[in-house]
Tab-separated table of C-alpha atoms in Angstrom:
chain	number	residue	atom	x	y	z
K	1	MET	CA	-20.726	51.330	9.821
K	2	ASN	CA	-19.248	54.572	8.443
K	3	ALA	CA	-15.877	53.882	10.047
K	4	ARG	CA	-12.696	55.621	8.999
K	5	ALA	CA	-10.541	54.320	6.141
K	6	ILE	CA	-8.090	51.503	6.864
K	7	GLY	CA	-4.449	51.930	5.870
K	8	ARG	CA	-1.116	50.163	5.602
K	9	GLY	CA	0.879	49.703	8.765
K	10	GLU	CA	-2.103	49.798	11.124
K	11	LEU	CA	-2.162	47.317	14.001
K	12	VAL	CA	-5.444	45.425	14.194
K	13	GLY	CA	-6.437	43.616	17.360
K	14	SER	CA	-3.098	44.622	18.912
K	15	ARG	CA	-1.275	41.976	16.859
K	16	PHE	CA	-2.062	42.045	13.096
K	17	LYS	CA	0.015	44.594	11.170
K	18	LEU	CA	-1.623	45.419	7.835
K	19	GLU	CA	0.580	45.139	4.753
K	20	ARG	CA	-1.521	45.429	1.592
K	21	PRO	CA	-5.071	44.841	0.326
K	22	ILE	CA	-5.400	41.527	-1.517
K	23	GLY	CA	-9.102	41.337	-2.349
K	24	LYS	CA	-12.317	43.311	-2.337
K	25	GLY	CA	-15.935	42.339	-2.891
K	26	GLY	CA	-19.243	44.110	-2.553
K	27	MET	CA	-19.463	43.515	1.196
K	28	ALA	CA	-15.901	42.966	2.449
K	29	GLN	CA	-12.258	43.655	1.776
K	30	VAL	CA	-9.282	41.477	2.672
K	31	TRP	CA	-5.761	42.523	3.643
K	32	ARG	CA	-2.573	40.556	3.994
K	33	ALA	CA	-1.054	41.201	7.411
K	34	THR	CA	1.615	39.882	9.759
K	35	ASP	CA	0.742	38.370	13.117
K	36	ILE	CA	3.475	39.970	15.240
K	37	GLN	CA	2.802	37.564	18.109
K	38	GLU	CA	3.130	34.337	16.112
K	39	GLU	CA	5.334	35.717	13.282
K	40	ARG	CA	3.116	34.400	10.513
K	41	ALA	CA	1.189	35.780	7.562
K	42	VAL	CA	-2.546	36.225	8.075
K	43	ALA	CA	-5.545	37.394	6.069
K	44	VAL	CA	-7.627	40.087	7.767
K	45	LYS	CA	-11.152	40.466	6.414
K	46	PHE	CA	-13.029	43.725	7.086
K	47	LEU	CA	-16.712	44.449	6.583
K	48	ARG	CA	-16.887	47.430	4.242
K	49	SER	CA	-18.475	50.704	5.288
K	50	ALA	CA	-22.163	51.463	4.763
K	51	ASP	CA	-21.428	53.906	1.950
K	52	GLU	CA	-19.317	51.326	0.101
K	53	VAL	CA	-21.898	48.566	0.584
K	54	LEU	CA	-24.738	50.718	-0.756
K	55	VAL	CA	-22.864	51.237	-4.019
K	56	HIS	CA	-23.101	47.497	-4.690
K	57	VAL	CA	-26.756	46.852	-3.819
K	58	ASP	CA	-30.142	47.923	-5.092
K	59	THR	CA	-32.272	50.772	-3.753
K	60	VAL	CA	-34.372	48.617	-1.424
K	61	PHE	CA	-31.333	47.833	0.722
K	62	GLN	CA	-32.006	49.495	4.089
K	63	GLU	CA	-30.316	50.027	7.449
K	64	GLY	CA	-31.863	46.793	8.699
K	65	ASP	CA	-30.012	44.985	5.946
K	66	LEU	CA	-26.745	46.581	7.046
K	67	GLU	CA	-27.379	45.087	10.464
K	68	THR	CA	-27.951	41.765	8.721
K	69	LEU	CA	-24.478	42.054	7.199
K	70	ARG	CA	-22.972	42.751	10.595
K	71	ASN	CA	-24.766	39.726	12.022
K	72	ARG	CA	-23.589	37.548	9.149
K	73	PHE	CA	-20.047	38.736	9.670
K	74	ARG	CA	-20.190	37.742	13.335
K	75	ARG	CA	-21.720	34.410	12.366
K	76	GLU	CA	-18.896	33.756	9.906
K	77	ALA	CA	-16.424	34.123	12.777
K	78	GLY	CA	-18.427	31.678	14.883
K	79	LEU	CA	-18.633	29.130	12.082
K	80	LEU	CA	-14.930	29.252	11.227
K	81	ALA	CA	-14.100	28.761	14.898
K	82	THR	CA	-15.946	25.413	14.857
K	83	LEU	CA	-14.476	24.019	11.619
K	84	SER	CA	-11.100	22.286	11.571
K	85	HIS	CA	-9.924	21.112	8.158
K	86	PRO	CA	-6.885	21.751	5.914
K	87	GLY	CA	-9.278	23.030	3.254
K	88	ILE	CA	-10.923	25.663	5.504
K	89	PRO	CA	-8.958	28.670	6.842
K	90	GLU	CA	-8.464	28.665	10.608
K	91	LEU	CA	-9.855	31.647	12.492
K	92	TYR	CA	-7.179	33.342	14.606
K	93	ASP	CA	-9.136	36.266	16.013
K	94	HIS	CA	-12.099	38.547	15.410
K	95	GLY	CA	-13.325	41.841	16.732
K	96	SER	CA	-13.718	45.497	15.790
K	97	HIS	CA	-11.061	47.927	14.531
K	98	TYR	CA	-12.166	51.525	15.067
K	99	GLY	CA	-15.765	50.470	14.526
K	100	THR	CA	-15.078	48.149	11.574
K	101	PRO	CA	-15.697	44.425	12.209
K	102	PHE	CA	-12.784	42.151	11.253
K	103	LEU	CA	-11.826	38.478	11.034
K	104	ALA	CA	-8.188	37.326	11.128
K	105	MET	CA	-7.611	33.987	9.382
K	106	ARG	CA	-4.903	31.753	7.977
K	107	TYR	CA	-3.373	33.374	4.919
K	108	ILE	CA	-3.601	31.220	1.802
K	109	ASP	CA	-0.593	31.774	-0.445
K	110	GLY	CA	-1.892	30.788	-3.866
K	111	ILE	CA	-4.366	31.769	-6.578
K	112	PRO	CA	-8.158	31.577	-6.916
K	113	LEU	CA	-9.476	28.575	-8.800
K	114	ASN	CA	-11.051	30.749	-11.512
K	115	GLU	CA	-7.630	32.241	-12.335
K	116	PHE	CA	-6.040	28.791	-12.164
K	117	LEU	CA	-8.559	27.489	-14.707
K	118	GLN	CA	-7.961	30.428	-17.025
K	119	ARG	CA	-4.256	29.634	-16.920
K	120	TYR	CA	-4.473	25.856	-17.380
K	121	ARG	CA	-7.678	25.198	-19.309
K	122	PRO	CA	-8.382	22.377	-20.062
K	123	LEU	CA	-7.092	20.489	-17.034
K	124	PRO	CA	-5.836	16.901	-17.152
K	125	LEU	CA	-8.080	14.408	-15.372
K	126	ALA	CA	-5.928	13.822	-12.254
K	127	PRO	CA	-5.517	17.503	-11.266
K	128	ALA	CA	-9.228	18.115	-11.856
K	129	ALA	CA	-10.131	15.167	-9.620
K	130	ALA	CA	-7.625	16.308	-6.989
K	131	ILE	CA	-9.214	19.746	-6.769
K	132	ALA	CA	-12.746	18.360	-6.700
K	133	VAL	CA	-12.077	15.782	-3.999
K	134	GLN	CA	-10.395	18.353	-1.757
K	135	ILE	CA	-13.359	20.717	-2.070
K	136	ALA	CA	-15.733	17.837	-1.291
K	137	SER	CA	-13.697	16.908	1.775
K	138	ALA	CA	-13.842	20.482	3.105
K	139	LEU	CA	-17.581	20.661	2.458
K	140	GLU	CA	-18.118	17.356	4.223
K	141	CYS	CA	-16.408	18.791	7.283
K	142	ALA	CA	-18.798	21.754	7.178
K	143	HIS	CA	-21.810	19.511	6.594
K	144	GLN	CA	-21.051	17.488	9.698
K	145	ARG	CA	-21.874	20.532	11.837
K	146	PRO	CA	-24.136	20.834	9.674
K	147	VAL	CA	-23.337	24.048	7.820
K	148	VAL	CA	-24.195	24.688	4.161
K	149	HIS	CA	-21.710	26.965	2.374
K	150	ARG	CA	-24.290	28.252	-0.173
K	151	ASP	CA	-21.766	30.157	-2.290
K	152	LEU	CA	-19.361	27.596	-3.751
K	153	LYS	CA	-17.833	28.844	-7.012
K	154	PRO	CA	-14.293	28.941	-8.456
K	155	GLN	CA	-13.736	32.442	-7.051
K	156	ASN	CA	-14.280	31.048	-3.530
K	157	VAL	CA	-11.652	28.310	-3.812
K	158	MET	CA	-7.941	29.004	-3.443
K	159	ILE	CA	-5.246	26.667	-4.764
K	160	SER	CA	-2.320	27.077	-2.380
K	161	VAL	CA	1.329	26.906	-3.412
K	162	THR	CA	1.415	23.406	-1.906
K	163	GLY	CA	-1.510	22.287	-4.090
K	164	VAL	CA	-4.168	22.285	-1.359
K	165	ALA	CA	-7.632	23.475	-2.412
K	166	VAL	CA	-8.993	25.784	0.298
K	167	LEU	CA	-12.657	26.771	0.549
K	168	ILE	CA	-13.044	30.429	1.499
K	169	ASP	CA	-15.803	32.991	2.171
K	170	PHE	CA	-18.334	31.538	4.599
K	171	GLY	CA	-20.098	34.906	4.626
K	172	ILE	CA	-23.503	33.520	3.639
K	173	ALA	CA	-22.992	30.007	5.009
K	174	ARG	CA	-26.149	28.669	6.641
K	175	PRO	CA	-26.068	26.662	9.883
K	176	LEU	CA	-28.905	24.130	9.883
K	177	TRP	CA	-29.186	23.392	13.560
K	178	PRO	CA	-32.483	24.137	15.348
K	179	ASP	CA	-33.475	27.714	16.269
K	180	VAL	CA	-30.636	29.351	14.339
K	181	THR	CA	-31.395	32.933	13.269
K	182	ARG	CA	-31.970	33.465	9.554
K	183	TYR	CA	-30.326	36.506	8.042
K	184	THR	CA	-31.789	37.525	4.667
K	185	GLU	CA	-31.605	40.923	2.981
K	186	HIS	CA	-34.393	42.585	1.037
K	187	GLY	CA	-34.132	42.141	-2.717
K	188	SER	CA	-31.218	39.736	-2.484
K	189	SER	CA	-30.585	36.299	-3.934
K	190	LEU	CA	-28.164	34.212	-1.892
K	191	GLY	CA	-25.487	32.438	-3.874
K	192	SER	CA	-23.874	33.230	-7.224
K	193	PRO	CA	-25.619	32.982	-10.614
K	194	GLY	CA	-24.401	29.969	-12.538
K	195	TYR	CA	-23.711	27.932	-9.390
K	196	GLN	CA	-26.986	28.219	-7.463
K	197	ALA	CA	-29.028	25.092	-6.909
K	198	PRO	CA	-32.672	25.157	-8.047
K	199	GLU	CA	-33.890	25.342	-4.456
K	200	GLN	CA	-31.759	28.462	-3.900
K	201	ILE	CA	-33.169	30.114	-7.008
K	202	ARG	CA	-36.710	29.354	-5.847
K	203	GLY	CA	-35.964	30.573	-2.320
K	204	ASP	CA	-36.685	27.154	-0.801
K	205	ALA	CA	-34.907	25.713	2.226
K	206	VAL	CA	-31.290	24.705	1.672
K	207	VAL	CA	-29.798	21.364	2.745
K	208	PRO	CA	-26.255	19.956	2.627
K	209	LYS	CA	-26.933	18.582	-0.860
K	210	THR	CA	-27.481	22.163	-2.017
K	211	ASP	CA	-23.685	22.348	-1.965
K	212	SER	CA	-23.575	19.113	-3.988
K	213	TYR	CA	-25.227	20.982	-6.853
K	214	ALA	CA	-22.743	23.861	-6.712
K	215	LEU	CA	-19.861	21.384	-6.581
K	216	GLY	CA	-21.412	19.647	-9.583
K	217	CYS	CA	-21.211	22.954	-11.477
K	218	VAL	CA	-17.566	23.349	-10.450
K	219	CYS	CA	-16.769	19.737	-11.402
K	220	TYR	CA	-18.422	20.236	-14.783
K	221	GLU	CA	-16.084	23.169	-15.340
K	222	LEU	CA	-13.045	21.263	-14.058
K	223	PHE	CA	-13.624	18.319	-16.401
K	224	THR	CA	-14.944	20.112	-19.512
K	225	ALA	CA	-13.451	23.650	-19.287
K	226	ARG	CA	-16.931	25.235	-19.417
K	227	THR	CA	-19.900	25.702	-17.131
K	228	PRO	CA	-23.030	23.497	-17.367
K	229	PHE	CA	-25.074	26.345	-18.847
K	230	LEU	CA	-24.036	29.407	-20.852
K	231	GLU	CA	-25.563	32.857	-20.583
K	232	GLN	CA	-26.027	33.169	-24.340
K	233	ASP	CA	-28.297	30.100	-24.336
K	234	GLY	CA	-30.873	31.901	-22.197
K	235	GLY	CA	-31.191	33.135	-18.625
K	236	LEU	CA	-29.011	31.151	-16.239
K	237	PRO	CA	-31.621	30.819	-13.457
K	238	GLY	CA	-34.203	29.388	-15.842
K	239	GLN	CA	-31.758	26.860	-17.273
K	240	HIS	CA	-30.720	25.692	-13.805
K	241	LEU	CA	-34.379	25.293	-12.884
K	242	ASP	CA	-35.701	23.521	-15.972
K	243	LYS	CA	-32.948	22.366	-18.323
K	244	ASP	CA	-30.618	19.379	-18.133
K	245	PRO	CA	-26.991	20.107	-19.009
K	246	ALA	CA	-25.311	18.323	-21.892
K	247	PRO	CA	-23.465	15.144	-20.827
K	248	LEU	CA	-19.817	15.870	-20.092
K	249	TRP	CA	-18.548	13.452	-22.728
K	250	THR	CA	-20.260	15.472	-25.484
K	251	ILE	CA	-17.924	18.355	-24.631
K	252	ALA	CA	-14.844	16.481	-23.394
K	253	ALA	CA	-14.621	12.978	-24.857
K	254	GLN	CA	-11.902	11.936	-22.385
K	255	VAL	CA	-14.261	12.128	-19.379
K	256	PRO	CA	-14.959	8.563	-18.121
K	257	ASP	CA	-18.559	7.385	-17.991
K	258	GLU	CA	-18.372	7.038	-14.209
K	259	LEU	CA	-17.420	10.684	-13.752
K	260	ASN	CA	-20.065	11.788	-16.246
K	261	GLU	CA	-22.702	9.902	-14.244
K	262	LEU	CA	-21.431	11.356	-10.966
K	263	VAL	CA	-21.497	14.981	-12.110
K	264	MET	CA	-24.876	14.616	-13.802
K	265	ALA	CA	-26.252	13.157	-10.558
K	266	MET	CA	-24.798	16.092	-8.626
K	267	LEU	CA	-26.725	18.393	-10.975
K	268	ALA	CA	-30.066	16.703	-10.345
K	269	LYS	CA	-32.877	19.229	-9.851
K	270	SER	CA	-34.027	17.591	-6.610
K	271	PRO	CA	-31.645	17.495	-3.606
K	272	GLU	CA	-32.808	13.994	-2.701
K	273	GLN	CA	-31.445	12.667	-6.004
K	274	ARG	CA	-27.948	14.103	-5.518
K	275	PRO	CA	-25.029	12.249	-3.902
K	276	ASP	CA	-23.612	13.541	-0.636
K	277	MET	CA	-19.985	14.539	-0.141
K	278	ALA	CA	-18.885	11.106	1.056
K	279	GLN	CA	-20.339	9.454	-2.056
K	280	ILE	CA	-18.792	12.114	-4.278
K	281	GLN	CA	-15.356	11.562	-2.783
K	282	GLN	CA	-15.669	7.794	-3.097
K	283	VAL	CA	-15.885	8.118	-6.887
K	284	LEU	CA	-13.395	10.957	-7.319
K	285	ARG	CA	-10.650	9.257	-5.312
K	286	ARG	CA	-10.383	6.546	-7.974
K	287	TYR	CA	-8.892	9.151	-10.302
K	288	LEU	CA	-6.259	10.549	-7.943
K	289	PRO	CA	-2.546	9.981	-8.585
K	290	LEU	CA	-0.744	7.500	-6.349
K	291	PRO	CA	2.120	8.464	-4.018
K	292	GLY	CA	5.350	8.655	-5.960
K	293	SER	CA	3.693	9.067	-9.344
K	294	GLN	CA	4.952	11.566	-11.896
K	295	PRO	CA	3.634	15.161	-11.996
K	296	PRO	CA	1.003	16.026	-14.597
K	297	ARG	CA	1.948	17.170	-18.074
K	298	PRO	CA	2.041	20.000	-18.792
K	299	ARG	CA	3.437	21.050	-15.422
K	300	LEU	CA	1.083	22.980	-13.176
K	301	ASP	CA	2.039	25.701	-10.747
K	302	PRO	CA	0.617	25.268	-8.199
K	303	ASP	CA	0.075	21.527	-8.604
K	304	PRO	CA	-3.153	20.165	-7.045
K	305	THR	CA	-1.862	16.592	-7.360
K	306	LEU	CA	1.067	17.299	-5.027
K	307	PRO	CA	-0.798	16.408	-1.801
K	308	TYR	CA	-1.422	12.943	-3.291
K	309	ARG	CA	1.818	12.344	-5.211
K	310	ALA	CA	4.013	13.534	-2.330
K	311	PRO	CA	1.719	13.535	0.707
K	312	ALA	CA	2.871	15.500	3.723
K	313	GLU	CA	1.284	15.182	7.124
K	314	GLY	CA	-1.889	17.238	7.315
K	315	THR	CA	-2.209	18.049	3.610
K	316	ASP	CA	-4.895	15.517	2.854
K	317	SER	CA	-7.421	15.130	5.617
K	318	GLU	CA	-9.148	11.889	6.355
K	319	ARG	CA	-12.706	11.753	5.147
K	320	ILE	CA	-15.187	12.775	7.819
K	321	THR	CA	-18.435	10.826	7.773
K	322	PRO	CA	-21.499	12.860	8.789
K	323	LEU	CA	-23.429	11.412	11.736
K	324	ALA	CA	-20.651	8.904	12.423
K	325	PRO	CA	-17.862	10.815	14.182
K	326	ALA	CA	-15.525	8.881	16.422
K	327	LEU	CA	-16.521	8.483	20.045
K	328	PRO	CA	-14.908	11.044	22.342
K	329	LYS	CA	-11.258	10.277	22.955
K	330	PRO	CA	-10.221	9.247	26.457
K	331	ALA	CA	-8.752	12.050	28.536
K	332	ALA	CA	-4.976	12.096	28.762
K	333	ARG	CA	-4.903	11.412	32.514
K	334	THR	CA	-5.631	7.943	33.814
K	335	TRP	CA	-8.004	8.843	36.674
K	336	LEU	CA	-10.755	11.299	37.507
K	337	ARG	CA	-11.871	12.784	40.815
K	338	ALA	CA	-15.599	12.480	41.381
K	339	ARG	CA	-15.769	15.806	43.211
K	340	ASP	CA	-14.130	17.630	40.288
K	341	VAL	CA	-16.473	15.991	37.798
K	342	GLU	CA	-19.517	16.911	39.900
K	343	GLN	CA	-18.355	20.541	39.927
K	344	GLU	CA	-17.940	20.475	36.153
K	345	CYS	CA	-21.443	19.031	35.809
K	346	ALA	CA	-22.890	21.794	37.989
K	347	ALA	CA	-21.101	24.427	35.908
K	348	ALA	CA	-22.315	22.828	32.671
K	349	GLU	CA	-25.893	22.815	34.004
K	350	ARG	CA	-25.609	26.557	34.653
K	351	GLU	CA	-24.303	27.078	31.116
K	352	LEU	CA	-27.190	25.101	29.644
K	353	ALA	CA	-29.732	26.953	31.780
K	354	ALA	CA	-28.380	30.180	30.290
K	355	GLY	CA	-28.551	28.693	26.806
K	356	GLU	CA	-24.790	29.140	26.312
K	357	PRO	CA	-22.823	25.883	26.625
K	358	GLY	CA	-19.177	26.786	27.158
K	359	SER	CA	-15.950	25.633	28.760
K	360	ALA	CA	-17.548	23.362	31.378
K	361	THR	CA	-19.637	21.598	28.741
K	362	ASN	CA	-16.576	21.162	26.536
K	363	ARG	CA	-14.644	19.608	29.409
K	364	LEU	CA	-17.447	17.088	29.970
K	365	VAL	CA	-17.296	16.173	26.276
K	366	ASP	CA	-13.541	15.615	26.652
K	367	ILE	CA	-13.740	13.424	29.775
K	368	ALA	CA	-16.892	11.472	28.898
K	369	ALA	CA	-15.072	8.404	27.547
K	370	ALA	CA	-12.650	8.336	30.493
K	371	ALA	CA	-15.521	8.561	33.003
K	372	ARG	CA	-17.343	5.715	31.299
K	373	ARG	CA	-14.184	3.582	31.226
K	374	GLU	CA	-13.255	4.178	34.871
K	375	TRP	CA	-16.653	4.091	36.561
K	376	GLY	CA	-18.851	2.149	34.144
K	377	PRO	CA	-21.950	3.256	32.220
K	378	THR	CA	-24.421	2.592	35.052
K	379	ARG	CA	-22.988	5.058	37.565
K	380	LEU	CA	-25.309	8.049	37.886
K	381	LEU	CA	-22.440	10.539	37.656
K	382	VAL	CA	-21.343	9.013	34.341
K	383	ARG	CA	-24.849	9.233	32.967
K	384	ARG	CA	-25.000	12.841	34.114
K	385	VAL	CA	-21.730	13.622	32.300
K	386	TRP	CA	-22.893	12.014	29.065
K	387	GLN	CA	-26.333	13.606	29.148
K	388	LEU	CA	-24.954	17.109	29.756
K	389	ALA	CA	-22.342	16.613	27.048
K	390	ALA	CA	-25.011	15.474	24.582
K	391	GLU	CA	-27.351	18.339	25.439
K	392	GLY	CA	-24.539	20.859	25.180
K	393	LEU	CA	-23.476	19.605	21.757
K	394	ARG	CA	-27.088	19.674	20.553
K	395	VAL	CA	-27.641	23.251	21.730
K	396	LEU	CA	-24.363	24.304	20.121
K	397	GLY	CA	-25.515	22.756	16.865
K	398	ASP	CA	-22.794	20.069	16.810
K	399	CYS	CA	-25.451	17.596	15.751
K	400	GLY	CA	-23.113	14.904	14.420
K	401	ARG	CA	-21.288	14.458	17.715
K	402	ALA	CA	-24.490	14.852	19.717
K	403	VAL	CA	-25.938	11.841	17.870
K	404	THR	CA	-22.966	9.726	18.979
K	405	PHE	CA	-23.566	10.547	22.644
K	406	TYR	CA	-27.334	10.058	22.495
K	407	GLN	CA	-26.956	6.767	20.618
K	408	GLN	CA	-24.547	5.346	23.201
K	409	MET	CA	-26.847	6.340	26.080
K	410	SER	CA	-29.864	4.916	24.288
K	411	ASP	CA	-28.043	1.627	23.719
K	412	ASP	CA	-27.080	1.497	27.415
K	413	LEU	CA	-30.686	1.866	28.588
K	414	GLU	CA	-32.588	0.074	25.834
K	415	ARG	CA	-32.960	-3.250	27.703
K	416	ASN	CA	-33.510	-1.827	31.196
K	417	ARG	CA	-36.969	-2.500	32.629
K	418	ASP	CA	-36.980	0.481	34.967
K	419	PRO	CA	-39.645	2.919	33.667
K	420	ALA	CA	-37.394	5.925	34.235
K	421	ASP	CA	-34.659	4.304	32.141
K	422	GLN	CA	-37.139	3.371	29.425
K	423	ALA	CA	-38.379	6.979	29.331
K	424	ALA	CA	-34.800	8.289	29.126
K	425	ALA	CA	-34.042	5.918	26.246
K	426	MET	CA	-37.121	7.186	24.373
K	427	ILE	CA	-36.036	10.793	24.905
K	428	TYR	CA	-32.564	9.968	23.585
K	429	LYS	CA	-34.090	8.396	20.476
K	430	LEU	CA	-36.190	11.512	19.895
K	431	ARG	CA	-33.079	13.681	20.288
K	432	ILE	CA	-31.224	11.502	17.773
K	433	ALA	CA	-34.029	12.084	15.287
K	434	GLU	CA	-33.950	15.836	16.013
K	435	CYS	CA	-30.177	15.967	15.442
K	436	ARG	CA	-30.518	14.077	12.176
K	437	LEU	CA	-33.118	16.496	10.811
K	438	PRO	CA	-30.549	19.062	9.611
K	439	PHE	CA	-28.975	16.323	7.516
K	440	GLY	CA	-32.260	15.811	5.667
K	441	ASP	CA	-33.414	12.719	7.592
K	442	GLY	CA	-37.039	13.784	7.899
K	443	ASN	CA	-38.391	10.304	7.211
K	444	PHE	CA	-36.286	8.871	10.044
K	445	ALA	CA	-37.771	11.486	12.385
K	446	ILE	CA	-41.313	10.600	11.283
K	447	GLU	CA	-40.655	6.895	11.889
K	448	THR	CA	-39.230	7.715	15.324
K	449	LEU	CA	-42.252	9.808	16.244
K	450	ALA	CA	-44.607	7.007	15.214
K	451	ASP	CA	-42.636	4.407	17.189
K	452	ILE	CA	-42.407	6.471	20.380
K	453	ALA	CA	-46.097	7.424	20.168
K	454	THR	CA	-47.042	3.749	20.570
K	455	ARG	CA	-44.651	3.271	23.507
K	456	ILE	CA	-45.506	6.309	25.622
K	457	PRO	CA	-48.745	4.723	27.020
K	458	THR	CA	-46.630	1.955	28.600
K	459	LEU	CA	-44.921	4.482	30.905
K	460	PRO	CA	-46.063	5.857	34.272
K	461	ALA	CA	-47.695	9.294	34.085
K	462	SER	CA	-44.664	11.276	35.336
K	463	ALA	CA	-42.239	9.619	32.913
K	464	ALA	CA	-44.727	9.798	30.030
K	465	HIS	CA	-45.082	13.557	30.535
K	466	ASP	CA	-41.354	14.172	29.964
K	467	VAL	CA	-41.239	12.005	26.845
K	468	ARG	CA	-44.388	13.593	25.446
K	469	ALA	CA	-42.834	17.061	25.813
K	470	VAL	CA	-39.798	16.097	23.720
K	471	TRP	CA	-42.081	14.276	21.263
K	472	SER	CA	-44.002	17.533	20.755
K	473	GLU	CA	-40.760	19.450	20.164
K	474	LEU	CA	-39.807	17.084	17.357
K	475	GLU	CA	-43.322	17.260	15.929
K	476	THR	CA	-43.046	21.064	15.800
K	477	ASN	CA	-39.656	20.890	14.078
K	478	LEU	CA	-41.060	18.546	11.427
K	479	ASP	CA	-44.087	20.751	10.938
K	480	GLU	CA	-41.852	23.785	10.319
K	481	LEU	CA	-39.787	21.813	7.800
K	482	GLY	CA	-42.823	20.971	5.677
K	483	TYR	CA	-43.698	17.499	7.017
K	484	LYS	CA	-47.064	18.568	8.407
K	485	SER	CA	-49.157	16.128	6.374
K	486	PRO	CA	-47.352	12.869	7.335
K	487	VAL	CA	-47.150	13.988	10.965
K	488	GLN	CA	-50.904	14.641	11.102
K	489	LYS	CA	-51.589	11.152	9.759
K	490	MET	CA	-49.689	9.314	12.487
K	491	PRO	CA	-51.246	8.285	15.833
K	492	ARG	CA	-50.606	10.802	18.582
K	493	PRO	CA	-49.314	9.724	21.996
K	494	SER	CA	-51.939	9.200	24.635
K	495	GLN	CA	-52.287	11.943	27.243
K	496	GLU	CA	-52.406	9.316	29.942
K	497	GLY	CA	-49.440	7.348	31.228
């Protein structure tokens, strides 16, 4: 970690020429650089040295925690590589520069939201809604993985020169898929005071709607020019835990009742009572300017309404609905060779056996729709392609897309009388419930467990054994998530087929 100092003109990763530092926090520093291969501006983020990090943390921070930071930095690279959205910087490369870990990302030419608000406070309604809806759209993309950002605040949102709100700093983002490693430092509190949800302050498990609370704090500030709670009124953590904020209209009379109700719901103490990102966007979009409308007064620079008043291709992404992604697109070619597909399946099976789905698994995901169209859903090779694709997506944590594959296979087999097909359909249903758990659908998983428990005794012993094994996996996941009591109350599957 005690790597040498980084300076102007250095070439990072054999392609990124450093120009000037543009930001520095307690754990990382960011440089503007030029990608000499692609001739474009990039942002290169470096993990700061051990000596620099220790200046910004308390005395209980140890070498193990420095390793945690390194692991988080690597995870951030992995997360950015899986997220594709105009409001999330693309990852171009990552690696180590003379012992210092780095990430190279799209450079955002603009200003942080906190500086934007200082310059233009209070904001008119349309620009405030435009910023909020763009942040919600980016978060919804992350939640589909599902990944919780955990550190949304104005300092972590950039307003680009084209008016696009870009969500940055996924350094403490938390993937929610099964078996993911948890990285937590001693004596630390994840998130930023003033924007942490109650469950973060308590140290409870985070869910996608944890970000809904942070966005509620940001929206409160966008619409009223102040945060929900003020430091001088008492400790911020205690207020976020126990106190309800004043209604927005008591501070800014121009805020419509509908927006007041939305933001107050986002700030609910319990995650279950908060709206998700799709619901948030549905309300906010009613307050966006229409194409061709006049710019806000006074003029804003940059102008967050620009992507809506003068939309350009790619500036305003379509809303992504968690758990309902489109089915895989047909491959570009019009025919497939069975031998090639069998080889891809064998390679994907080796990847899964190693616990590292990779290129072969991705190719099966890409050709799944074409295989189904050309050969039909009943062909064993097609079922093999779809099952490997689903398993690969689940292991990778791409739970939203995995659900789509499992659901289609379950629908295909649901009415078949063959015991092996019935068992496969039950396993697919259990996997659907497992993939929905990270999205907070614990009750759905409990209902699925109860349903499958009553159906396992109808299967032959060999088929029942396989279903029971997956049933137990889901039971364990629910137990670890705090659903032990309702699981214990349900009937358990018979040990006999």
